[in-house]
mmCIF file of C-alpha atoms in Angstrom:
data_model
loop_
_atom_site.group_PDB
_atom_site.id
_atom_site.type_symbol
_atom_site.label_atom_id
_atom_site.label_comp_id
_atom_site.label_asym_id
_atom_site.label_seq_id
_atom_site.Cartn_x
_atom_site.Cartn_y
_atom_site.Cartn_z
ATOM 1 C CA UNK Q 1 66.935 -32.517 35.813
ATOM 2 C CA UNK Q 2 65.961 -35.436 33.421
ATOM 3 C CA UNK Q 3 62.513 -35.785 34.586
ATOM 4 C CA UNK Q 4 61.746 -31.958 34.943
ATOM 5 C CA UNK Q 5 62.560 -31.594 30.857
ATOM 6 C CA UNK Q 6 60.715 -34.333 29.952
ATOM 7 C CA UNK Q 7 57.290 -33.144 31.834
ATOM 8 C CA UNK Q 8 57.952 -29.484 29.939
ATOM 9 C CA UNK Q 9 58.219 -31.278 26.853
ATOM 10 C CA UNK Q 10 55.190 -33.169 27.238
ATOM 11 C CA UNK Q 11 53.001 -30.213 28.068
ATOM 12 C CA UNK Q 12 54.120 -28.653 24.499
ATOM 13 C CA UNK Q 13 52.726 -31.570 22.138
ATOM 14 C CA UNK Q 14 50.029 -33.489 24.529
ATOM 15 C CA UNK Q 15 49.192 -36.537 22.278
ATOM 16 C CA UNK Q 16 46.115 -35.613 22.176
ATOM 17 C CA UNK Q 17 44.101 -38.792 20.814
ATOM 18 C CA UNK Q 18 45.855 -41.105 23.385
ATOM 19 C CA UNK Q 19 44.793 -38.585 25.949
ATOM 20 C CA UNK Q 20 41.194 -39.921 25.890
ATOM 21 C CA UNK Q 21 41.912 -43.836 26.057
ATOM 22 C CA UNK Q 22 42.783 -45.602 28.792
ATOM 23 C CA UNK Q 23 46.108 -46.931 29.328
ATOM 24 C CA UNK Q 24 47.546 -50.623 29.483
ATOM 25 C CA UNK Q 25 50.828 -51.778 30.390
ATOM 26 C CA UNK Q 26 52.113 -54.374 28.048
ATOM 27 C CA UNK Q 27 53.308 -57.504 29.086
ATOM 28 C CA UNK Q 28 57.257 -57.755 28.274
ATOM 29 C CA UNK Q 29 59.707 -60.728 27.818
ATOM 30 C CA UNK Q 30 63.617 -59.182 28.178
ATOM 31 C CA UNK Q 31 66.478 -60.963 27.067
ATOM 32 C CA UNK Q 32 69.716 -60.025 26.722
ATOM 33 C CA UNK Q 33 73.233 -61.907 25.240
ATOM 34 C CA UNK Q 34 76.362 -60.341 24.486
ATOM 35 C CA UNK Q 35 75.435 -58.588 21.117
ATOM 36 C CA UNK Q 36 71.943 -57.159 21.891
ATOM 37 C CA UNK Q 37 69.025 -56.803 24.140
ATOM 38 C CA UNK Q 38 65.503 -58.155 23.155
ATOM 39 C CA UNK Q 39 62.028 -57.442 23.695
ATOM 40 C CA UNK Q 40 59.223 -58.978 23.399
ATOM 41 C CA UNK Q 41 55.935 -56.919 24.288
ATOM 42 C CA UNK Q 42 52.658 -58.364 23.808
ATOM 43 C CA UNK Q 43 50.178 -55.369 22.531
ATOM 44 C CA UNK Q 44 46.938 -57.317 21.010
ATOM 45 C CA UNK Q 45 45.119 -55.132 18.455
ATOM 46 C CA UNK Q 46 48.173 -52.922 17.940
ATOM 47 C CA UNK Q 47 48.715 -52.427 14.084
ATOM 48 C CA UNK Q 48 52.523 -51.387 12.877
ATOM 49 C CA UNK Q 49 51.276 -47.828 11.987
ATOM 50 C CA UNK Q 50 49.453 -46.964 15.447
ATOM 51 C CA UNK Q 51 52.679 -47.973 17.116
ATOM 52 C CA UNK Q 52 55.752 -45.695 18.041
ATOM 53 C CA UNK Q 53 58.711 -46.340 20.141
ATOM 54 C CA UNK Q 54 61.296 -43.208 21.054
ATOM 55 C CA UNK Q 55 64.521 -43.552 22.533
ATOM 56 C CA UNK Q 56 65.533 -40.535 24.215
ATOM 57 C CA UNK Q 57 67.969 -39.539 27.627
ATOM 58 C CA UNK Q 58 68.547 -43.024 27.888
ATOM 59 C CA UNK Q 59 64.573 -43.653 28.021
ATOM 60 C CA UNK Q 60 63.089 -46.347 25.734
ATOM 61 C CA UNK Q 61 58.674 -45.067 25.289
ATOM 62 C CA UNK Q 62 56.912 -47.716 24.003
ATOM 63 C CA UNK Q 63 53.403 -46.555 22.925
ATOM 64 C CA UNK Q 64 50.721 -48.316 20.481
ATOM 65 C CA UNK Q 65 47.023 -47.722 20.822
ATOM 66 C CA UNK Q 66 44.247 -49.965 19.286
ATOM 67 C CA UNK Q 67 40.905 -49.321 17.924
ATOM 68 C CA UNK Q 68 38.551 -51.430 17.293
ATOM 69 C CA UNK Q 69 35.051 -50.611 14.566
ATOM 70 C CA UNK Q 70 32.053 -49.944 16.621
ATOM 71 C CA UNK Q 71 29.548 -52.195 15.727
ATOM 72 C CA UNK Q 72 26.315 -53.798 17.067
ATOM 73 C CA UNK Q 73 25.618 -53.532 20.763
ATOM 74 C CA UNK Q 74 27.899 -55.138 22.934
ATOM 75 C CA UNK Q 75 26.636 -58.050 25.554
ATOM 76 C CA UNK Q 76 29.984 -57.917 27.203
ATOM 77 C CA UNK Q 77 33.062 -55.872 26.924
ATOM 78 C CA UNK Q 78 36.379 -57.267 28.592
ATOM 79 C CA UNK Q 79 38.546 -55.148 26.917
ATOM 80 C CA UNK Q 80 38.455 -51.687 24.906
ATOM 81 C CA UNK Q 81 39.825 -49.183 22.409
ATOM 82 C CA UNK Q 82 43.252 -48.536 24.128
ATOM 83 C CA UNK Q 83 46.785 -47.116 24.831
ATOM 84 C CA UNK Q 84 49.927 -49.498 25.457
ATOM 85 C CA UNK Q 85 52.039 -47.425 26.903
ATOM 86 C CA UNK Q 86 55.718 -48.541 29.048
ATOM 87 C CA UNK Q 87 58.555 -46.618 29.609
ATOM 88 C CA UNK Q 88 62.244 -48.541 30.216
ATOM 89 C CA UNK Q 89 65.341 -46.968 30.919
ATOM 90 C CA UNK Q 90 68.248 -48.597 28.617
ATOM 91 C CA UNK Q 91 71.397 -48.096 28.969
ATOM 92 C CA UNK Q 92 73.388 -46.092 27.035
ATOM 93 C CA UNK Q 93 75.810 -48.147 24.848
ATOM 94 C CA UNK Q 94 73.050 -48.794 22.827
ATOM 95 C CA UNK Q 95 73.347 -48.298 19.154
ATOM 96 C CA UNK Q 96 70.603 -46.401 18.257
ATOM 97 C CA UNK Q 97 70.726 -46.468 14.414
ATOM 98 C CA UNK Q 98 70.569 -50.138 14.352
ATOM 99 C CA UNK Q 99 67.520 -50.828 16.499
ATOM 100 C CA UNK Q 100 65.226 -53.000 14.579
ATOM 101 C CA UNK Q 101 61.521 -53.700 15.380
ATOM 102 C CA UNK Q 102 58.835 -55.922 14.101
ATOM 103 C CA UNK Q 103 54.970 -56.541 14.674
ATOM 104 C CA UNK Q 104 53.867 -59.868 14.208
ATOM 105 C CA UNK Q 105 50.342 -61.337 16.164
ATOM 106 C CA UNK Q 106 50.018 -58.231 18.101
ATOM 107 C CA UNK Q 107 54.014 -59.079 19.258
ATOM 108 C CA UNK Q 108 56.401 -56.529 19.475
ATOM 109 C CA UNK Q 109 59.863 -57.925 19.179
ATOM 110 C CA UNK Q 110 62.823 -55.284 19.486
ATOM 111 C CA UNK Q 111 66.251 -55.822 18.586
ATOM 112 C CA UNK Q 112 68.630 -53.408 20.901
ATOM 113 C CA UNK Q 113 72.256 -54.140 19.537
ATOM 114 C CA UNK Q 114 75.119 -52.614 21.451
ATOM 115 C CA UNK Q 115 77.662 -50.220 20.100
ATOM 116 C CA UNK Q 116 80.799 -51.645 19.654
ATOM 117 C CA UNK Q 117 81.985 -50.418 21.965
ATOM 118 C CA UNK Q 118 80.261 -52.196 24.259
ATOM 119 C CA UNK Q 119 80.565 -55.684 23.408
ATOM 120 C CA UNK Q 120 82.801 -57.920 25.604
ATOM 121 C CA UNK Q 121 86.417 -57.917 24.274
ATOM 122 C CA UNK Q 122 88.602 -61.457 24.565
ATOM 123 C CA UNK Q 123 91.658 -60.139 25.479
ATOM 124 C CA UNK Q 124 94.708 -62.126 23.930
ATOM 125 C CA UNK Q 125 97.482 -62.364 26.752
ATOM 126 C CA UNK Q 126 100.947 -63.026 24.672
ATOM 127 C CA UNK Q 127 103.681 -65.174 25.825
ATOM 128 C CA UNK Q 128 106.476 -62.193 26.076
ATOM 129 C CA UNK C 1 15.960 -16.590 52.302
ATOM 130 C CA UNK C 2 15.335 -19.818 52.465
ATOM 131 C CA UNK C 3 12.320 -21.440 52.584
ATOM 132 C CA UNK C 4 11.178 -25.063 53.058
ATOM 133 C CA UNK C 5 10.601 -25.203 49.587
ATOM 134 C CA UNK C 6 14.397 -24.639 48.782
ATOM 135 C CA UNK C 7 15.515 -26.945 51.313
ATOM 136 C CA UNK C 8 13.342 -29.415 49.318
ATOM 137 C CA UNK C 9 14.776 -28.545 45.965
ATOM 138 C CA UNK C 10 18.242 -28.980 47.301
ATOM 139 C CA UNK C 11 17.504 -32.247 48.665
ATOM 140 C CA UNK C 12 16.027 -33.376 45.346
ATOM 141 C CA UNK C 13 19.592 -31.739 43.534
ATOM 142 C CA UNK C 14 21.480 -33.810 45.860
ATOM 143 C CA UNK C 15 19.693 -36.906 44.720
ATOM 144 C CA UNK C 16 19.698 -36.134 40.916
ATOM 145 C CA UNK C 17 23.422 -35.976 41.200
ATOM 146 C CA UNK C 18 23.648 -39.051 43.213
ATOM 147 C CA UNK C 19 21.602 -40.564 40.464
ATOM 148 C CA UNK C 20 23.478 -39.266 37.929
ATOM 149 C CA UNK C 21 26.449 -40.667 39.255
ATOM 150 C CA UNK C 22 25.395 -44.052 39.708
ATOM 151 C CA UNK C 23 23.747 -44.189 35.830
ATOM 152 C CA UNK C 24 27.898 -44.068 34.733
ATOM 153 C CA UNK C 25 28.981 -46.214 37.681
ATOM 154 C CA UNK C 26 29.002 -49.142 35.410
ATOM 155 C CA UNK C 27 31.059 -47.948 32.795
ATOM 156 C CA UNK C 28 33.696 -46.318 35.329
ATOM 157 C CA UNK C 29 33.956 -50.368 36.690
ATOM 158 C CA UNK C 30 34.008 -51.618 33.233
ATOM 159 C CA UNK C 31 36.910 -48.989 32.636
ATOM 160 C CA UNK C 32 38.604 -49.839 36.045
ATOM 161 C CA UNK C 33 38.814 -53.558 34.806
ATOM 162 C CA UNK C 34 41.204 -52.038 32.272
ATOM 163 C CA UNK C 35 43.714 -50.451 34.670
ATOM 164 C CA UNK C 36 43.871 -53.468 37.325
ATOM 165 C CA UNK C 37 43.217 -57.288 36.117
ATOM 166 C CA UNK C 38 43.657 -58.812 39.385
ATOM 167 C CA UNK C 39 40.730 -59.233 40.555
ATOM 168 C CA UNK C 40 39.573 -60.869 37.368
ATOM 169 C CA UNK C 41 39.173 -64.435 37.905
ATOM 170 C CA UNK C 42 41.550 -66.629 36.000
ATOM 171 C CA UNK C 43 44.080 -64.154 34.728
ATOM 172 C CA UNK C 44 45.374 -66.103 32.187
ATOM 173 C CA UNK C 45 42.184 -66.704 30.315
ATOM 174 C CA UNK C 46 42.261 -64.090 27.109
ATOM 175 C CA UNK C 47 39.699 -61.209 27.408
ATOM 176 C CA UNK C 48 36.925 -61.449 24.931
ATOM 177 C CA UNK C 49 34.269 -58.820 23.826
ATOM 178 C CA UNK C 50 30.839 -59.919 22.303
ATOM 179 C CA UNK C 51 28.839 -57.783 20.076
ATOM 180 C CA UNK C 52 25.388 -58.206 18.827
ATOM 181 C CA UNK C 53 25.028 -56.893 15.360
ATOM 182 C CA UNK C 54 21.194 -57.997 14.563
ATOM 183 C CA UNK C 55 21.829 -61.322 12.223
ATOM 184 C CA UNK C 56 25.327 -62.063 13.908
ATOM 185 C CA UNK C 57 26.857 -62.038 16.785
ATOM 186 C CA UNK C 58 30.783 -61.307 16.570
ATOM 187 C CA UNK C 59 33.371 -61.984 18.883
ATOM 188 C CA UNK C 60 37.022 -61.019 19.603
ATOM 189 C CA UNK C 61 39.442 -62.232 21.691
ATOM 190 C CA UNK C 62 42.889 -61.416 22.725
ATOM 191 C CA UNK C 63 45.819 -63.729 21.687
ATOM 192 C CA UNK C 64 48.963 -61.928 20.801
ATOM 193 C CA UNK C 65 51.593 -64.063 19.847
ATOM 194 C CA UNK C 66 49.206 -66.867 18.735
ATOM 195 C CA UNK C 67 49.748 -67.960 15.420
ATOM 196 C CA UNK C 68 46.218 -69.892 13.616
ATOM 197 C CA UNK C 69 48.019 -72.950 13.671
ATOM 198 C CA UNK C 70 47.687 -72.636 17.870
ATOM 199 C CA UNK C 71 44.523 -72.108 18.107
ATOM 200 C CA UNK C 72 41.123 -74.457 18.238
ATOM 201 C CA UNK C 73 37.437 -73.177 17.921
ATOM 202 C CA UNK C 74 34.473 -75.605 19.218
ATOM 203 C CA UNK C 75 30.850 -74.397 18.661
ATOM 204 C CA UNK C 76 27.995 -76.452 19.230
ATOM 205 C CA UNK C 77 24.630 -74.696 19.476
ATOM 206 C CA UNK C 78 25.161 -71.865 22.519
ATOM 207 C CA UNK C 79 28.348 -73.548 23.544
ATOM 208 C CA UNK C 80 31.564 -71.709 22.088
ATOM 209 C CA UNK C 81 35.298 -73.500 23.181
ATOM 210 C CA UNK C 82 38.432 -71.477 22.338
ATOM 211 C CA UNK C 83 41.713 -73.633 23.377
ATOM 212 C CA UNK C 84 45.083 -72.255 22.769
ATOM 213 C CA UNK C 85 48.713 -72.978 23.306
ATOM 214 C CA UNK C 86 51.678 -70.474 22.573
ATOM 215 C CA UNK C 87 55.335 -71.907 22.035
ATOM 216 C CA UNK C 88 57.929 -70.641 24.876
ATOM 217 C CA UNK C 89 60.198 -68.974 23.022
ATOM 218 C CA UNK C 90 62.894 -68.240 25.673
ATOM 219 C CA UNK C 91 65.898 -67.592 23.184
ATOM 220 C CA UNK C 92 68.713 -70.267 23.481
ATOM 221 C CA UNK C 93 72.097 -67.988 24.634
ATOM 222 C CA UNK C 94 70.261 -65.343 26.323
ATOM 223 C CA UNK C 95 70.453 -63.965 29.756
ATOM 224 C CA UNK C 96 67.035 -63.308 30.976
ATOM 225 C CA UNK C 97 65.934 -60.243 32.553
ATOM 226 C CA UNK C 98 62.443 -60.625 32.802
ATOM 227 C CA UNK C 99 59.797 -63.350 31.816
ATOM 228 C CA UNK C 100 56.107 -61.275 32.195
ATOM 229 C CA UNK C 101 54.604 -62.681 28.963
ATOM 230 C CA UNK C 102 53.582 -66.460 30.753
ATOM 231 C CA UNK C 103 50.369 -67.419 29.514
ATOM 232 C CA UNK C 104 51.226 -70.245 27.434
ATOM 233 C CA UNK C 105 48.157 -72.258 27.124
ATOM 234 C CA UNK C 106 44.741 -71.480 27.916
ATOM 235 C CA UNK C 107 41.341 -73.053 27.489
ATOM 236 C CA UNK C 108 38.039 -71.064 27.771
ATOM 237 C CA UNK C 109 34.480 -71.850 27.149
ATOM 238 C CA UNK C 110 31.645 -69.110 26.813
ATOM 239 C CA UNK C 111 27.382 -69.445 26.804
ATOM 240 C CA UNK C 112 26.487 -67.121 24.002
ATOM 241 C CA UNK C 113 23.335 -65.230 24.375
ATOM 242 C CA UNK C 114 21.966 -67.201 21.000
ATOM 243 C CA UNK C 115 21.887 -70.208 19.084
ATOM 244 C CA UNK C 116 24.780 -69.966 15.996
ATOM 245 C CA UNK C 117 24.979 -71.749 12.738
ATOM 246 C CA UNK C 118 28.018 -73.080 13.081
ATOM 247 C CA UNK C 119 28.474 -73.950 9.447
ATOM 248 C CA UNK C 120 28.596 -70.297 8.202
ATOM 249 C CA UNK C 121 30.562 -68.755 11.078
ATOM 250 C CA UNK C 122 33.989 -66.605 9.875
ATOM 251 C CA UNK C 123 37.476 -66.726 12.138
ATOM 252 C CA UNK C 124 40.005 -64.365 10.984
ATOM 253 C CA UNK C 125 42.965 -63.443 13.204
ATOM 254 C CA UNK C 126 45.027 -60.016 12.897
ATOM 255 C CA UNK C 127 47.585 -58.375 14.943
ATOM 256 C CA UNK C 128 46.500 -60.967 17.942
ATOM 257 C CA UNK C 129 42.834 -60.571 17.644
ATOM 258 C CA UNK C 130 41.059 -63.184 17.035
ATOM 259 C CA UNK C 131 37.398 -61.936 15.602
ATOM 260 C CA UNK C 132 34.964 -64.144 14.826
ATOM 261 C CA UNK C 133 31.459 -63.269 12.854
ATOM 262 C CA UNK C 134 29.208 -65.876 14.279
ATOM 263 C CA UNK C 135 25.401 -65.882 12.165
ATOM 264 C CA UNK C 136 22.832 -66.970 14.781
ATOM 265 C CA UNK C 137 20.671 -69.441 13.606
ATOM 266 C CA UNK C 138 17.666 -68.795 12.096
ATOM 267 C CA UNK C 139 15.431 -69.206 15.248
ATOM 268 C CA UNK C 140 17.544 -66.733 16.658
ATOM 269 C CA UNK C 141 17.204 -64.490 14.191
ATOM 270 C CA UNK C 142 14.941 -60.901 14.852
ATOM 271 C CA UNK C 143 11.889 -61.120 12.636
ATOM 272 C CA UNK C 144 10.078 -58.120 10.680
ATOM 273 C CA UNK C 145 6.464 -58.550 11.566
ATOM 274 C CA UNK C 146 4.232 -57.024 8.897
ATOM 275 C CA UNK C 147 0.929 -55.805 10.121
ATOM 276 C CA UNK C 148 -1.903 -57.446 7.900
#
């Protein structure tokens, strides 16, 4: 049901730039502790503007593409203009208004806190 | 109907396409070295590009997460040595899920295709590129030839 949606969707606004590039899959570091998860995603060339990340039906897209001036003639070419693209599923108790990303080095490092709701509760047991 | 002459045309089609398709084999492998690293040898050595722009040559190089602090550029004539080492930064109280981003230290040396002055030669590093504007030295250096 999920998955049918989200090809429909995709067919209505093609990202048409990306389309052209070839696609990477970023390296990730996950972490988690009791207040948040964390991610670490290593996207070299990736600038904080080119880079988007949407959280939707419990899907996190990570997606960041990288161009590079075309200049002189190239002797060799290891890597290219590209797409970073990964998709995770996250779990729901996620609080969505508090995610918090930065870009630093061509490092994406994402902050996933969970609701309150979420967070494991010391229970007090009283002496009755 | 066909005559000998068409079969001979249609050979010749078939082989223009065949050539065709071998003229862009190159780029198709240089694309496919994109989509699967593997087979690269020594995966954990950062992918460079080198560009010739007439007076310099410039070169980038992957190294996300690599501050300038962890990184160390040698150049001595043709000879160019990049070493690097990136802090493990596995977060003290955290459960890990998954470690993918290993690559802590690396060392690799390159031949460049020309000479470089290595007095003059720019590093800057942004957004883990590390792009360096290398002048060649002045042997190197394409010459206008005026006819006398």
């Amino acid at each position: 049901m999920s998955e049918s949606t989200e090809l429909m969707s995709r067919t209505d606004n093609p990202p048409k730039l990306a389309d052209q590039l070839p696609t990477l899959i970023p390296e990730v570091d996950i972490f988690e502790n009791d207040d948040e998860i964390l991610l670490y995603a290593d996207m070299p060339g990736v600038t904080k503007d080119s880079l988007s990340i949407k959280i939707d039906n419990g899907k996190l897209l990570l997606s960041g593409i990288r161009r590079f001036p075309a200049s002189g003639a190239f002797a060799w070419k290891e890597f290219t203009n590209a797409e970073f693209r990964r998709v995770f599923s996250v779990p729901q108790t996620i609080d969505f208004e508090k995610v918090n990303a930065q870009m630093k080095d061509g490092v994406l490092c994402l902050h996933l806190p969970k609701s309150e709701s979420a967070k494991p509760k010391q229970i007090e047991i009283k002496v009755g | 109907m066909t005559t000998p002459w068409d079969d001979f045309n249609q050979t010749f089609q078939a082989m223009n396409l065949f050539r065709n398709r071998m003229n862009t084999i190159f780029n198709d492998f240089d694309q496919l070295s994109n989509f699967n690293q593997s087979w690269l040898v020594g995966e954990t050595l950062p992918r460079t590009s080198l560009s010739d722009t007439g007076d310099n040559l410039e070169i980038f190089v992957e190294v996300p997460g690599f501050a300038k602090e962890d990184l160390n550029v040698k150049i001595q004539g043709n000879y160019l040595e990049i070493r690097g080492t990136r802090k493990a930064k596995i977060p003290d109280g955290y459960l890990v899920h998954r470690v993918e981003r290993e690559n802590l230290s690396f060392s690799r040396s390159l031949t460049l295709p020309h000479d470089i002055n290595a007095n003059r030669v720019e590093a800057a590093l942004k957004d883990g590129i590390l792009r360096m504007v290398m002048p060649k030295s002045e042997a190197a250096k394409p010459k206008q030839i005026s006819i006398g």
